[in-house]
Amino acid sequence: MRRKEAVNIAIISTGNEEAPLVSTLHECQSINVVGLCDNGSGSTSASIALELGIPLFEKVDQLLSLSNVDVVVDASDGGSALQDAGGAEVIKGRCLDIVKELVEGHERYSKDTDNISTIALELASQKESQDIYRAIVQGAIDMTGSQAGSLITFDERNEVCQLAEVIGYAKEPDKDYSWELQPGGIMERLIDGEGPLFIPNISEEPLFDNPVMNGETTAVLATALRDSDEVIGLLFIGDFKPRLFSDREMSLFSAFTGQASLALQKALLLEENKELTVTDNLTGLNNSRHFFEALDAEVQRGKRYGGRFSVLIMDLDSLGYINDSFGLAKGDWIIKKVAEIINTCSRQTDYKARYGGDEFAMILPSTNCQQAAVLANRIRRQVNDIFVGEDEEEVRLSISIGVAEFPCLGTDCDSLISAVNTALTVCKQRGRNLVCCYGDTSDEPSGIF
C-alpha cells in the first residue's frame, strides 16, 4: 500500500543497466513508478517493468503525457532528446549517477542482509557441533569471498587453543590439534579485544601464531568470538595470495561475528552435554565406552598420517582389599586420588579414561613405548606415596601398568588392547607394582624397585 504523499516517477531508459533502478524504486514505499519508456522492448528493464505491472511506453512524449508525473528520471544518456518535462523535475547527469550509486548500495545491503539471514538459518538448523563449526567457517568464507578459514575454540581458564574446523587446505590438519596460547601473539591481541584484525601478509608478521594457517596462507582476517565477556573462540579467514578486504567485506565479517558467536555457544553446549554421556562421574575422566571410540580414531589417524602412539592400561593392585577393609567410600577416595595423579603427570594432549572399576587407560600421541614407560613409572611412584589406614593396618597403594605401541605392537584396536593386556598380565605375574612394555614381556620389565 503506497502512502498518499508518494512521489510519482517516470523513467526513461535505453537498455539493461537501469533494471536495478526500476526494481529498487518500485520497492520504495514513498514512490510510485507510473511508467517506463524503453525502446528495447526485450531489455531487462522492460521485462522487469512488465513483471511489476509498470506501464511501458515506446516514446518519451507518450510517457510525459501522463498527468501525474512529479519526477522524470532520465537515464537515456541524452538519447531521448528530452525537451519539456511538463513541469516535472528531471534527474539526470551527475544527479542520476548519485541516485544509481544509492540504488547499488541499497541492492548490496539487501543482498548482504539476505546472505546473513541465510547463513544464520543454516547455523540454527545444525544439530551436531561439528556441523556448526563447519557452517561457521564456510559462512565466513562465502561472505567475504575468501579461499580458506579456520575456527579455534579457546579454553580461557587453561589458555588452551583447540582446532575445531579448518577448510580450504590441500592437507587439513588433525581436528584434535591443540596448543597453549602464546603470550604477545596475534591471538592474544584478539582475545584482549583488538579486532577484527587484518594481516596483509602473515609471512611478514612475526606475531602471527595460528599454526593451522601458516605456510599456504597470505592475507588473513581474524576476530574473537565471545559469550558475554568471555572469549570462546577465534575465527580466521584468508587467501593464498595478497588481497585487501573492502569496507563492505569488513562490515559483513563484523556483522557475522555475532551470529557465529551464538552458534559457537550452541556447539559448545552440545559438546558439554555429549561429554556428560562419555565422562566417568566419579573421576571426571572419560569412560570406557569413549575410550574405545578415541582409540579407534587414533588408529585411523595413525594409518592416514603415519606416526606412532602408545596405550597404557593401569590396574590398582589392592583396591578390593581396601574396599573390604576400609569401606567403599575409602575406595572411591583412592579412585579419585589416582585420577588426579594421572591428570597431573600427563600432558594436555594425552587422552585419559577410567577403564573399569579399578582400571585406568591412557592414549599418548607421538609417544613410543620407552617414553610411555617413563610417564607410567612417574604415575606408579606417585601412587606408591598414598597410604590407607593406620599403624598395623596401614596399606601402601600400588599400581601395575601395561604399555603397547602403535604400529609396531599392534595396527588395530583389538591387537593393541590384546598387547597391552598381555603386558599388564606379565606385571601381575612378576609381583605387581611394575611397568611392563609388551615388547619386554620376555625380559625383566621396567619399573622394578
XYZ file of C-alpha atoms in Angstrom:
449
model
C 0.000 0.000 0.000
C 1.551 3.298 -1.130
C 1.266 6.397 1.024
C -0.939 9.191 -0.312
C 2.011 11.595 -0.453
C 4.102 9.187 -2.585
C 6.089 10.752 -5.414
C 5.109 9.720 -8.957
C 8.205 8.911 -11.011
C 8.556 8.248 -14.734
C 11.724 6.552 -16.011
C 13.354 6.953 -19.417
C 15.649 4.008 -20.138
C 17.633 2.730 -23.113
C 18.742 -0.748 -22.088
C 19.563 -3.227 -19.353
C 21.586 -1.057 -16.978
C 18.511 0.591 -15.475
C 16.934 -2.706 -14.362
C 18.157 -2.304 -10.746
C 16.922 1.306 -10.768
C 13.424 0.228 -11.866
C 13.088 -2.574 -9.309
C 14.575 -0.600 -6.394
C 12.428 2.499 -6.968
C 9.371 0.263 -7.260
C 10.172 -1.291 -3.855
C 10.308 2.119 -2.160
C 7.048 2.770 -0.301
C 7.248 6.541 -0.874
C 7.497 6.199 -4.687
C 5.039 5.251 -7.431
C 6.737 4.292 -10.708
C 3.995 5.368 -13.104
C 5.669 4.448 -16.387
C 8.815 3.382 -18.245
C 9.913 4.466 -21.706
C 12.324 1.894 -23.150
C 12.898 1.434 -26.868
C 14.379 -2.009 -26.291
C 11.196 -3.970 -25.586
C 13.266 -7.085 -24.922
C 15.587 -5.400 -22.430
C 15.863 -6.451 -18.799
C 14.416 -3.114 -17.714
C 11.295 -3.651 -19.848
C 10.911 -7.235 -18.655
C 11.064 -6.182 -15.010
C 8.571 -3.361 -15.648
C 6.103 -5.839 -17.185
C 6.607 -8.218 -14.265
C 5.961 -5.432 -11.746
C 2.928 -4.074 -13.623
C 4.602 -0.810 -14.617
C 3.138 0.663 -17.874
C 5.527 0.627 -20.853
C 5.799 3.391 -23.463
C 7.706 3.434 -26.753
C 8.092 7.212 -26.971
C 9.089 9.820 -24.426
C 6.226 12.180 -25.251
C 3.756 9.363 -24.572
C 5.307 8.860 -21.142
C 5.314 12.594 -20.400
C 1.680 12.922 -21.428
C 0.794 11.308 -18.116
C -0.762 13.981 -15.950
C 0.522 12.754 -12.629
C 4.320 12.738 -13.163
C 6.246 14.549 -10.413
C 9.790 13.484 -11.323
C 11.371 12.213 -14.540
C 14.456 10.018 -14.173
C 16.254 10.436 -17.492
C 18.671 7.508 -17.818
C 18.765 7.756 -21.600
C 22.251 9.305 -21.653
C 20.847 12.086 -23.821
C 19.396 9.723 -26.405
C 15.777 10.597 -25.636
C 16.167 14.267 -26.614
C 14.012 15.299 -23.678
C 12.819 18.845 -24.392
C 9.979 19.514 -21.985
C 9.199 17.560 -18.846
C 5.835 19.304 -18.493
C 6.679 20.908 -15.177
C 8.087 17.730 -13.636
C 11.514 17.751 -12.042
C 14.215 15.967 -14.046
C 17.015 13.850 -12.612
C 19.885 13.173 -14.998
C 23.621 13.572 -15.430
C 25.623 13.673 -12.173
C 22.464 13.681 -10.061
C 21.416 10.446 -11.754
C 24.854 8.950 -11.081
C 24.369 9.679 -7.384
C 20.932 8.054 -7.459
C 22.402 4.992 -9.158
C 25.131 4.771 -6.517
C 22.473 4.893 -3.806
C 20.488 2.197 -5.608
C 23.579 -0.008 -5.909
C 24.288 0.492 -2.225
C 20.722 -0.455 -1.387
C 20.985 -3.571 -3.526
C 24.243 -4.592 -1.870
C 22.728 -4.021 1.554
C 19.684 -6.118 0.649
C 21.869 -8.937 -0.677
C 24.142 -8.765 2.367
C 21.151 -8.858 4.704
C 19.772 -11.835 2.823
C 23.170 -13.552 2.968
C 23.488 -13.042 6.720
C 19.922 -14.267 7.231
C 20.565 -17.337 5.073
C 23.770 -18.163 6.951
C 22.049 -17.557 10.297
C 19.318 -20.034 9.330
C 21.983 -22.506 8.215
C 23.726 -22.194 11.566
C 20.487 -22.518 13.521
C 19.450 -25.646 11.614
C 22.561 -27.649 12.546
C 22.142 -30.279 15.247
C 25.737 -31.532 15.619
C 28.606 -29.469 16.989
C 30.986 -30.398 14.154
C 28.375 -29.341 11.581
C 28.063 -26.000 13.366
C 31.830 -25.500 13.370
C 31.964 -26.162 9.632
C 28.997 -23.884 8.886
C 30.680 -21.025 10.795
C 33.892 -21.281 8.774
C 32.116 -21.834 5.443
C 29.769 -18.920 6.101
C 32.678 -16.550 6.777
C 34.481 -17.765 3.637
C 31.413 -17.325 1.426
C 30.557 -13.910 2.831
C 33.983 -12.441 2.161
C 34.929 -14.377 -0.973
C 37.914 -15.963 0.793
C 39.647 -19.238 -0.026
C 40.292 -20.758 3.389
C 39.412 -20.461 7.036
C 39.784 -21.970 10.472
C 37.823 -21.957 13.725
C 39.570 -22.378 17.066
C 37.836 -22.893 20.385
C 39.501 -21.294 23.391
C 39.577 -22.513 26.981
C 40.080 -19.243 28.826
C 40.753 -20.903 32.178
C 43.636 -23.055 30.902
C 44.561 -20.757 27.980
C 44.431 -23.690 25.561
C 43.513 -23.363 21.871
C 41.771 -26.290 20.164
C 41.250 -26.603 16.424
C 37.517 -27.040 15.771
C 37.363 -26.791 11.959
C 39.562 -25.902 9.001
C 38.536 -25.526 5.338
C 40.446 -24.867 2.137
C 43.787 -26.611 2.567
C 45.115 -29.466 0.460
C 46.123 -31.346 3.605
C 43.953 -30.411 6.530
C 45.484 -30.840 9.997
C 44.131 -33.121 12.693
C 40.875 -31.797 14.185
C 42.104 -32.746 17.698
C 45.117 -30.458 17.331
C 45.583 -28.202 20.374
C 48.221 -25.826 21.702
C 48.775 -23.352 24.510
C 48.219 -19.631 23.924
C 51.484 -17.828 23.236
C 51.999 -14.508 25.080
C 52.183 -11.448 22.843
C 50.872 -13.135 19.707
C 48.045 -12.188 17.364
C 45.615 -14.495 19.129
C 46.276 -12.874 22.491
C 45.627 -9.469 20.891
C 42.283 -10.749 19.574
C 41.394 -12.167 22.982
C 42.249 -8.844 24.617
C 39.678 -7.139 22.393
C 41.687 -5.908 19.422
C 39.793 -6.901 16.314
C 38.766 -7.725 13.733
C 42.384 -7.737 12.619
C 43.548 -7.642 9.004
C 47.003 -9.036 8.269
C 48.112 -8.353 4.654
C 50.882 -10.970 4.697
C 51.375 -13.366 7.587
C 54.905 -14.225 6.423
C 55.838 -10.644 7.302
C 54.009 -10.691 10.652
C 56.285 -12.225 13.338
C 53.466 -12.249 15.903
C 51.127 -14.398 13.786
C 50.611 -17.549 15.862
C 47.809 -19.572 14.267
C 49.797 -22.699 13.300
C 46.917 -24.024 11.189
C 47.131 -21.184 8.656
C 50.890 -20.880 8.343
C 52.577 -21.860 5.097
C 49.952 -21.645 2.365
C 48.081 -18.582 3.579
C 48.974 -14.969 2.762
C 46.276 -12.411 3.687
C 44.192 -13.072 6.826
C 41.200 -11.515 8.556
C 40.552 -12.632 12.138
C 38.267 -11.951 15.100
C 37.419 -13.294 18.540
C 34.047 -14.934 19.280
C 32.558 -14.245 22.694
C 29.953 -15.377 25.174
C 29.315 -12.135 27.075
C 32.809 -11.054 28.201
C 34.387 -14.491 27.834
C 36.287 -15.391 24.663
C 35.162 -18.836 23.497
C 36.698 -18.963 20.036
C 38.788 -17.368 17.300
C 37.712 -17.185 13.657
C 40.241 -16.787 10.832
C 39.662 -16.447 7.085
C 42.283 -15.904 4.428
C 43.594 -16.171 0.897
C 46.599 -17.797 -0.700
C 47.524 -14.575 -2.493
C 47.781 -10.916 -1.429
C 44.436 -9.156 -1.211
C 42.590 -6.372 0.562
C 39.226 -6.715 2.251
C 36.809 -3.953 1.286
C 34.934 -1.884 3.858
C 31.819 -3.850 2.903
C 33.540 -7.198 3.473
C 34.904 -5.996 6.805
C 31.428 -4.853 7.841
C 29.927 -8.177 6.791
C 32.587 -10.069 8.723
C 31.933 -7.962 11.824
C 28.171 -8.469 11.497
C 28.672 -12.197 11.053
C 30.710 -12.358 14.265
C 27.545 -12.045 16.366
C 25.831 -14.922 14.561
C 28.979 -17.030 14.745
C 29.344 -16.398 18.485
C 25.783 -17.564 19.168
C 26.304 -20.636 17.010
C 29.573 -21.467 18.758
C 27.864 -21.178 22.148
C 25.319 -23.738 20.948
C 28.039 -26.061 19.640
C 29.993 -25.919 22.897
C 26.820 -26.647 24.853
C 26.194 -29.676 22.636
C 29.767 -30.783 23.292
C 29.275 -30.304 27.028
C 26.094 -32.374 27.001
C 27.834 -35.041 24.942
C 30.734 -35.044 27.380
C 28.350 -35.843 30.216
C 27.471 -39.096 28.431
C 31.120 -40.108 27.946
C 32.550 -38.975 31.284
C 33.004 -41.050 34.419
C 31.033 -39.349 37.199
C 33.483 -40.205 39.981
C 36.757 -39.111 38.390
C 35.790 -36.708 35.612
C 37.882 -38.785 33.193
C 36.395 -40.272 30.049
C 34.576 -43.573 30.444
C 35.448 -46.902 28.842
C 32.907 -46.524 26.002
C 34.507 -43.301 24.871
C 37.984 -44.791 25.304
C 37.352 -47.310 22.543
C 35.962 -44.570 20.274
C 39.062 -42.451 20.916
C 41.387 -45.402 20.367
C 39.745 -46.230 17.049
C 40.043 -42.581 15.952
C 43.724 -42.536 16.918
C 44.367 -45.757 14.983
C 42.657 -44.354 11.869
C 44.616 -41.121 12.199
C 47.857 -43.065 12.543
C 47.113 -45.099 9.426
C 46.316 -41.971 7.446
C 49.083 -39.629 8.564
C 51.689 -42.012 9.961
C 53.389 -41.535 13.300
C 53.148 -43.528 16.498
C 51.357 -43.508 19.828
C 51.263 -45.637 22.976
C 48.416 -47.124 25.016
C 48.554 -47.644 28.789
C 46.222 -49.733 30.930
C 46.684 -49.336 34.700
C 45.267 -51.630 37.371
C 45.257 -50.823 41.090
C 46.748 -53.849 42.828
C 44.825 -53.944 46.122
C 41.615 -51.952 45.736
C 39.433 -54.996 46.532
C 41.189 -55.493 49.850
C 40.894 -51.779 50.677
C 37.154 -51.784 49.895
C 36.655 -54.820 52.136
C 38.832 -53.489 54.964
C 38.100 -49.761 54.970
C 34.819 -49.398 53.084
C 33.687 -48.329 49.616
C 33.945 -44.623 50.469
C 37.689 -45.015 51.036
C 37.914 -46.958 47.771
C 36.178 -44.120 45.929
C 38.570 -41.643 47.520
C 41.511 -43.671 46.205
C 39.993 -43.843 42.693
C 39.659 -40.041 42.620
C 43.161 -39.570 44.045
C 44.701 -41.782 41.344
C 42.740 -39.882 38.660
C 44.240 -36.641 39.994
C 47.738 -38.132 39.775
C 47.128 -39.219 36.170
C 45.946 -35.731 35.271
C 48.916 -34.107 36.996
C 51.517 -36.353 35.367
C 50.100 -36.257 31.828
C 50.116 -33.672 29.054
C 47.102 -31.674 27.925
C 47.046 -33.650 24.674
C 47.100 -37.075 26.377
C 43.802 -38.958 26.488
C 42.755 -40.273 29.924
C 39.904 -42.623 30.859
C 38.597 -44.742 33.693
C 38.722 -48.127 32.001
C 36.904 -50.146 34.661
C 36.250 -50.327 38.399
C 39.916 -50.190 39.413
C 41.486 -49.706 35.979
C 42.560 -46.621 34.056
C 43.662 -46.175 30.442
C 45.665 -43.574 28.536
C 46.459 -42.821 24.892
C 49.728 -40.923 24.433
C 50.074 -39.299 20.977
C 53.522 -39.185 19.324
C 54.991 -41.333 22.116
C 56.966 -44.566 21.819
C 56.956 -47.420 24.336
C 60.076 -46.268 26.197
C 58.801 -42.707 26.556
C 55.421 -44.021 27.722
C 57.179 -46.166 30.345
C 58.812 -43.042 31.789
C 55.392 -41.443 32.279
C 53.944 -44.709 33.602
C 56.677 -45.006 36.228
C 56.088 -41.401 37.288
C 52.427 -42.247 37.883
C 53.343 -45.507 39.643
C 55.751 -43.798 42.056
C 53.208 -41.120 42.985
C 50.567 -43.794 43.583
C 53.073 -45.524 45.908
C 53.070 -42.394 48.059
C 49.407 -42.997 49.008
C 48.842 -44.866 52.281
C 45.498 -46.057 53.622
C 44.737 -46.977 57.245
C 46.797 -46.590 60.405
C 49.554 -48.478 62.250
C 49.474 -52.222 61.627
C 46.619 -51.915 59.141
C 48.330 -49.285 57.017
C 48.342 -50.238 53.323
C 50.624 -48.731 50.729
C 48.864 -48.315 47.405
C 50.424 -49.813 44.280
C 49.525 -49.997 40.597
C 50.545 -52.218 37.670
C 50.803 -50.671 34.216
C 50.939 -52.356 30.805
C 52.153 -50.470 27.732
C 51.836 -51.155 23.976
C 52.891 -49.048 20.996
C 51.222 -48.409 17.615
C 52.067 -49.556 14.977
C 54.954 -51.875 15.892
C 52.983 -53.716 18.635
C 49.524 -53.547 17.080
C 47.966 -51.982 13.996
C 44.311 -52.075 15.062
C 42.297 -51.649 18.266
C 41.970 -55.369 19.026
C 45.670 -56.137 18.620
C 46.675 -53.106 20.694
C 44.300 -53.996 23.539
C 45.499 -57.605 23.415
C 49.129 -56.467 23.574
C 48.644 -54.042 26.448
C 46.589 -56.592 28.426
C 49.352 -59.145 27.923
C 51.874 -56.634 29.276
C 49.613 -55.958 32.270
C 49.262 -59.687 32.964
C 53.053 -60.041 33.000
C 53.212 -57.207 35.564
C 50.835 -59.176 37.819
C 52.746 -62.407 37.344
C 56.060 -60.782 38.241
C 54.871 -59.390 41.560
C 52.754 -56.301 40.706
C 53.664 -52.638 41.182
C 55.517 -52.722 37.856
C 55.504 -51.114 34.426
C 55.870 -53.508 31.509
C 56.023 -52.765 27.781
C 54.627 -55.501 25.559
C 57.946 -55.865 23.760
C 59.653 -56.527 27.137
C 57.419 -59.387 28.258
C 60.164 -61.936 27.767
C 62.670 -59.875 29.764
C 62.657 -58.050 33.074
C 60.044 -55.266 32.846
C 60.900 -51.663 33.622
C 59.915 -50.030 36.863
C 61.083 -52.563 39.468
C 62.013 -51.031 42.831
